[in-house]
Each structure stands twice: as structure tokens, then as C-alpha cells.
């Protein structure tokens, strides 16, 4: 697995969401590295990590992978921050292995599918979801985005972040620190 690592102090693992990678943390990693040893891994099949054909990509499989990652990196009881899917994996890991997680920060993490308003459920359906979204219009974007559906890219005026400017490297002490699959430093 591929991961970024920076800083020194208590271990903090940053877990990205679905369709993302460790790159998602580029803006906050340098600041967090001032107080923590920050690890930002790419889940298997995401970012620069390989996609093993026999890997169990369900949440439980990702949780087991996270424990193995911690073991490989020598991390006993880290603090974790998870965004979206990464938050689900962090939460599941904390629930299944409470002695392996010190504290959690969950960002945009769905905790129960039933907490979405029922009128938004059709958004998850293929084809019908796109039509339904068009009918709802841009006024519903904030509500839909909070439900866990990524539609803000269609309405850039409400999108937060880099506004599509593109890649900006996470620089710590003048360089990007990354660890390859064999535990060797690499600099992308």
C-alpha cells in the first residue's frame, strides 16, 4: 500500500473517502504534521495503491486492512480522521478493535443509511437518480450533498475547495514524504 507520512508526535491516520486518495488531505497534512506523525494511506485499489483481485473491498475488509496497515507501520493506538467512506472504516475499526484506536474525527461520515430523507433515496438509483436530481434543481444541492451524494461538481457555485484548480502538492519541510509498498521513502 502507498501512504504519505509527515511530522512527528502522536500518530494520526487520515482516511480518504470513496473515489479519492491520500491526495485529498494535501491541504491539511502540513499543518497537522506540526503536532502529529501523520499517515495518509491510499486504500487498496485507490490512488497509488495496487488493486488486488482477491482483496475484500467491503467495509469489514477495509477495516482489517487498516489494522494490518497499523501493524506494518508499527502504529499501536492512533488517532484517526476519516472522510466519508474513510470515516465508516475508522468507525468500524474503533467498534471492532477499541484498543487499537485512541480517538476519532468523522467528517461527512454516513453512520446509518436510514438517516437520509426518504425523498432522496431515488438519487441512488441508476438513470432515475440523474433525472430526479435534474428535477430537484440546484436549490436542493446542499441537502443532497449532506445526504452523501456527490452532486456539487454539477453546480460549481456551491462547491467548496480548490475550485477545480488542480493538483497542489502537500509539502512538509520543503518536500513531499511518501512511503512505497516496500516501506521505502519515495518522492512523487
mmCIF file of C-alpha atoms in Angstrom:
data_model
loop_
_atom_site.group_PDB
_atom_site.id
_atom_site.type_symbol
_atom_site.label_atom_id
_atom_site.label_comp_id
_atom_site.label_asym_id
_atom_site.label_seq_id
_atom_site.Cartn_x
_atom_site.Cartn_y
_atom_site.Cartn_z
ATOM 1 C CA UNK A 1 0.000 0.000 0.000
ATOM 2 C CA UNK A 2 1.022 3.567 -0.647
ATOM 3 C CA UNK A 3 0.899 6.268 2.014
ATOM 4 C CA UNK A 4 2.099 9.757 2.776
ATOM 5 C CA UNK A 5 3.885 10.289 6.076
ATOM 6 C CA UNK A 6 4.995 13.524 7.686
ATOM 7 C CA UNK A 7 5.727 15.128 11.034
ATOM 8 C CA UNK A 8 6.445 13.811 14.490
ATOM 9 C CA UNK A 9 4.365 13.264 17.579
ATOM 10 C CA UNK A 10 1.334 11.120 18.336
ATOM 11 C CA UNK A 11 0.247 9.011 15.347
ATOM 12 C CA UNK A 12 -2.692 10.312 13.316
ATOM 13 C CA UNK A 13 -4.129 8.363 10.392
ATOM 14 C CA UNK A 14 -6.116 10.258 7.749
ATOM 15 C CA UNK A 15 -8.516 8.055 5.772
ATOM 16 C CA UNK A 16 -9.911 9.282 2.454
ATOM 17 C CA UNK A 17 -13.370 8.802 1.035
ATOM 18 C CA UNK A 18 -14.710 6.745 -1.856
ATOM 19 C CA UNK A 19 -13.241 7.711 -5.208
ATOM 20 C CA UNK A 20 -10.457 9.690 -3.537
ATOM 21 C CA UNK A 21 -6.922 9.089 -2.277
ATOM 22 C CA UNK A 22 -4.356 10.390 0.182
ATOM 23 C CA UNK A 23 -4.135 13.420 -2.111
ATOM 24 C CA UNK A 24 -7.419 14.570 -0.534
ATOM 25 C CA UNK A 25 -5.504 15.542 2.595
ATOM 26 C CA UNK A 26 -2.871 17.711 0.834
ATOM 27 C CA UNK A 27 -4.135 20.985 2.274
ATOM 28 C CA UNK A 28 -4.269 19.910 5.920
ATOM 29 C CA UNK A 29 -1.374 17.464 6.091
ATOM 30 C CA UNK A 30 1.391 20.082 6.563
ATOM 31 C CA UNK A 31 -0.447 21.781 9.432
ATOM 32 C CA UNK A 32 -1.281 18.503 11.170
ATOM 33 C CA UNK A 33 2.334 17.363 10.759
ATOM 34 C CA UNK A 34 3.371 20.178 13.112
ATOM 35 C CA UNK A 35 1.869 18.214 16.032
ATOM 36 C CA UNK A 36 1.433 14.623 14.828
ATOM 37 C CA UNK A 37 3.129 11.887 12.893
ATOM 38 C CA UNK A 38 0.584 11.882 10.094
ATOM 39 C CA UNK A 39 -0.110 8.841 7.932
ATOM 40 C CA UNK A 40 -2.378 9.268 4.909
ATOM 41 C CA UNK A 41 -2.718 5.873 3.194
ATOM 42 C CA UNK A 42 -4.414 5.062 -0.074
ATOM 43 C CA UNK A 43 -6.872 2.217 0.487
ATOM 44 C CA UNK A 44 -6.213 -0.828 -1.721
ATOM 45 C CA UNK A 45 -7.430 -0.044 -5.221
ATOM 46 C CA UNK A 46 -7.366 3.716 -4.655
ATOM 47 C CA UNK A 47 -4.781 6.345 -5.564
ATOM 48 C CA UNK A 48 -1.329 4.817 -5.880
ATOM 49 C CA UNK A 49 -2.106 1.572 -4.073
ATOM 50 C CA UNK A 50 -2.463 -1.647 -6.037
ATOM 51 C CA UNK A 51 -5.908 -3.215 -6.539
ATOM 52 C CA UNK A 52 -5.514 -6.891 -5.615
ATOM 53 C CA UNK A 53 -8.144 -9.012 -7.324
ATOM 54 C CA UNK A 54 -8.657 -11.152 -4.245
ATOM 55 C CA UNK A 55 -8.999 -8.259 -1.765
ATOM 56 C CA UNK A 56 -12.222 -7.954 0.258
ATOM 57 C CA UNK A 57 -13.327 -4.400 -0.588
ATOM 58 C CA UNK A 58 -16.271 -4.315 1.850
ATOM 59 C CA UNK A 59 -16.038 -2.130 4.969
ATOM 60 C CA UNK A 60 -15.034 -5.085 7.133
ATOM 61 C CA UNK A 61 -12.244 -5.948 4.689
ATOM 62 C CA UNK A 62 -11.020 -2.349 4.678
ATOM 63 C CA UNK A 63 -11.106 -2.348 8.487
ATOM 64 C CA UNK A 64 -8.976 -5.500 8.590
ATOM 65 C CA UNK A 65 -6.613 -3.874 6.088
ATOM 66 C CA UNK A 66 -6.360 -0.796 8.343
ATOM 67 C CA UNK A 67 -5.340 -2.938 11.334
ATOM 68 C CA UNK A 68 -2.740 -4.689 9.135
ATOM 69 C CA UNK A 69 -1.503 -1.292 7.919
ATOM 70 C CA UNK A 70 -1.075 -0.142 11.527
ATOM 71 C CA UNK A 71 0.788 -3.344 12.366
ATOM 72 C CA UNK A 72 3.079 -2.943 9.343
ATOM 73 C CA UNK A 73 3.836 0.689 10.217
ATOM 74 C CA UNK A 74 4.301 -0.077 13.943
ATOM 75 C CA UNK A 75 1.314 2.061 14.985
ATOM 76 C CA UNK A 76 -0.376 0.752 18.127
ATOM 77 C CA UNK A 77 -3.223 3.110 19.009
ATOM 78 C CA UNK A 78 -3.513 6.051 16.613
ATOM 79 C CA UNK A 79 -5.928 8.885 16.412
ATOM 80 C CA UNK A 80 -7.933 8.673 13.197
ATOM 81 C CA UNK A 81 -9.743 11.125 10.981
ATOM 82 C CA UNK A 82 -11.925 9.670 8.275
ATOM 83 C CA UNK A 83 -13.779 11.392 5.498
ATOM 84 C CA UNK A 84 -16.948 9.755 4.174
ATOM 85 C CA UNK A 85 -16.066 6.102 3.452
ATOM 86 C CA UNK A 86 -12.821 6.551 5.402
ATOM 87 C CA UNK A 87 -14.899 7.607 8.388
ATOM 88 C CA UNK A 88 -17.009 4.461 8.118
ATOM 89 C CA UNK A 89 -13.834 2.345 8.068
ATOM 90 C CA UNK A 90 -12.383 4.254 11.052
ATOM 91 C CA UNK A 91 -15.635 3.905 12.998
ATOM 92 C CA UNK A 92 -15.933 0.193 12.234
ATOM 93 C CA UNK A 93 -12.308 -0.330 13.272
ATOM 94 C CA UNK A 94 -12.884 1.517 16.552
ATOM 95 C CA UNK A 95 -16.013 -0.521 17.250
ATOM 96 C CA UNK A 96 -14.442 -3.878 16.374
ATOM 97 C CA UNK A 97 -10.996 -3.192 17.894
ATOM 98 C CA UNK A 98 -11.433 -0.435 20.502
ATOM 99 C CA UNK A 99 -7.955 -0.908 21.948
ATOM 100 C CA UNK A 100 -6.447 -0.081 18.527
ATOM 101 C CA UNK A 101 -7.967 3.415 18.153
ATOM 102 C CA UNK A 102 -7.318 6.301 20.540
ATOM 103 C CA UNK A 103 -9.733 8.940 19.184
ATOM 104 C CA UNK A 104 -11.862 9.541 16.084
ATOM 105 C CA UNK A 105 -12.789 12.510 13.949
ATOM 106 C CA UNK A 106 -15.533 11.672 11.459
ATOM 107 C CA UNK A 107 -16.015 14.048 8.533
ATOM 108 C CA UNK A 108 -19.115 13.667 6.385
ATOM 109 C CA UNK A 109 -19.443 10.083 7.535
ATOM 110 C CA UNK A 110 -22.711 8.253 6.963
ATOM 111 C CA UNK A 111 -23.472 6.243 10.050
ATOM 112 C CA UNK A 112 -26.819 4.746 9.089
ATOM 113 C CA UNK A 113 -28.479 4.542 5.694
ATOM 114 C CA UNK A 114 -31.869 5.317 7.224
ATOM 115 C CA UNK A 115 -30.863 8.841 8.233
ATOM 116 C CA UNK A 116 -31.420 10.123 4.678
ATOM 117 C CA UNK A 117 -34.809 11.640 3.955
ATOM 118 C CA UNK A 118 -36.851 9.096 2.021
ATOM 119 C CA UNK A 119 -37.453 11.505 -0.861
ATOM 120 C CA UNK A 120 -33.694 11.404 -1.584
ATOM 121 C CA UNK A 121 -33.428 7.609 -1.854
ATOM 122 C CA UNK A 122 -34.188 7.579 -5.630
ATOM 123 C CA UNK A 123 -30.980 9.563 -6.195
ATOM 124 C CA UNK A 124 -29.054 6.322 -5.674
ATOM 125 C CA UNK A 125 -30.881 4.521 -8.467
ATOM 126 C CA UNK A 126 -29.121 4.274 -11.846
ATOM 127 C CA UNK A 127 -30.567 6.529 -14.561
ATOM 128 C CA UNK A 128 -33.582 7.545 -12.475
ATOM 129 C CA UNK A 129 -31.276 9.248 -9.964
ATOM 130 C CA UNK A 130 -29.891 11.629 -12.606
ATOM 131 C CA UNK A 131 -33.365 12.512 -13.863
ATOM 132 C CA UNK A 132 -34.649 13.026 -10.326
ATOM 133 C CA UNK A 133 -31.655 15.233 -9.497
ATOM 134 C CA UNK A 134 -32.379 17.432 -12.530
ATOM 135 C CA UNK A 135 -35.978 17.831 -11.393
ATOM 136 C CA UNK A 136 -34.925 18.856 -7.884
ATOM 137 C CA UNK A 137 -32.677 21.614 -9.245
ATOM 138 C CA UNK A 138 -29.740 23.496 -7.707
ATOM 139 C CA UNK A 139 -31.727 24.606 -4.634
ATOM 140 C CA UNK A 140 -31.605 21.071 -3.307
ATOM 141 C CA UNK A 141 -27.863 20.619 -3.855
ATOM 142 C CA UNK A 142 -26.858 21.376 -0.272
ATOM 143 C CA UNK A 143 -29.422 18.958 1.142
ATOM 144 C CA UNK A 144 -28.436 16.266 -1.351
ATOM 145 C CA UNK A 145 -24.725 16.771 -0.692
ATOM 146 C CA UNK A 146 -25.332 16.292 3.020
ATOM 147 C CA UNK A 147 -27.066 13.018 2.193
ATOM 148 C CA UNK A 148 -23.827 11.539 0.873
ATOM 149 C CA UNK A 149 -24.401 12.008 -2.867
ATOM 150 C CA UNK A 150 -21.704 13.972 -4.687
ATOM 151 C CA UNK A 151 -23.575 16.341 -6.956
ATOM 152 C CA UNK A 152 -21.728 19.549 -6.142
ATOM 153 C CA UNK A 153 -19.473 19.131 -9.191
ATOM 154 C CA UNK A 154 -22.524 19.904 -11.339
ATOM 155 C CA UNK A 155 -23.052 23.192 -9.501
ATOM 156 C CA UNK A 156 -19.607 24.792 -9.066
ATOM 157 C CA UNK A 157 -21.044 27.911 -7.440
ATOM 158 C CA UNK A 158 -21.727 25.912 -4.276
ATOM 159 C CA UNK A 159 -18.611 23.764 -4.381
ATOM 160 C CA UNK A 160 -16.021 24.417 -1.715
ATOM 161 C CA UNK A 161 -12.361 23.557 -2.096
ATOM 162 C CA UNK A 162 -9.837 24.341 -4.789
ATOM 163 C CA UNK A 163 -12.467 25.242 -7.377
ATOM 164 C CA UNK A 164 -11.002 22.855 -9.906
ATOM 165 C CA UNK A 165 -7.578 24.497 -9.956
ATOM 166 C CA UNK A 166 -5.967 21.094 -9.945
ATOM 167 C CA UNK A 167 -3.138 19.441 -8.044
ATOM 168 C CA UNK A 168 -1.232 21.233 -5.336
ATOM 169 C CA UNK A 169 1.412 19.110 -3.619
ATOM 170 C CA UNK A 170 1.417 18.675 0.148
ATOM 171 C CA UNK A 171 4.805 20.000 1.172
ATOM 172 C CA UNK A 172 6.288 19.308 4.581
ATOM 173 C CA UNK A 173 9.677 20.797 5.412
ATOM 174 C CA UNK A 174 10.156 21.587 1.742
ATOM 175 C CA UNK A 175 9.367 18.125 0.356
ATOM 176 C CA UNK A 176 6.627 15.557 -0.057
ATOM 177 C CA UNK A 177 7.231 12.487 2.048
ATOM 178 C CA UNK A 178 5.722 9.245 0.796
ATOM 179 C CA UNK A 179 6.337 5.596 1.546
ATOM 180 C CA UNK A 180 6.145 2.951 -1.201
ATOM 181 C CA UNK A 181 4.825 -0.632 -0.931
ATOM 182 C CA UNK A 182 8.167 -1.813 0.465
ATOM 183 C CA UNK A 183 8.379 0.837 3.180
ATOM 184 C CA UNK A 184 10.997 2.896 1.348
ATOM 185 C CA UNK A 185 10.782 6.687 1.080
ATOM 186 C CA UNK A 186 9.717 7.975 -2.304
ATOM 187 C CA UNK A 187 9.151 11.464 -3.563
ATOM 188 C CA UNK A 188 6.444 11.725 -6.240
#
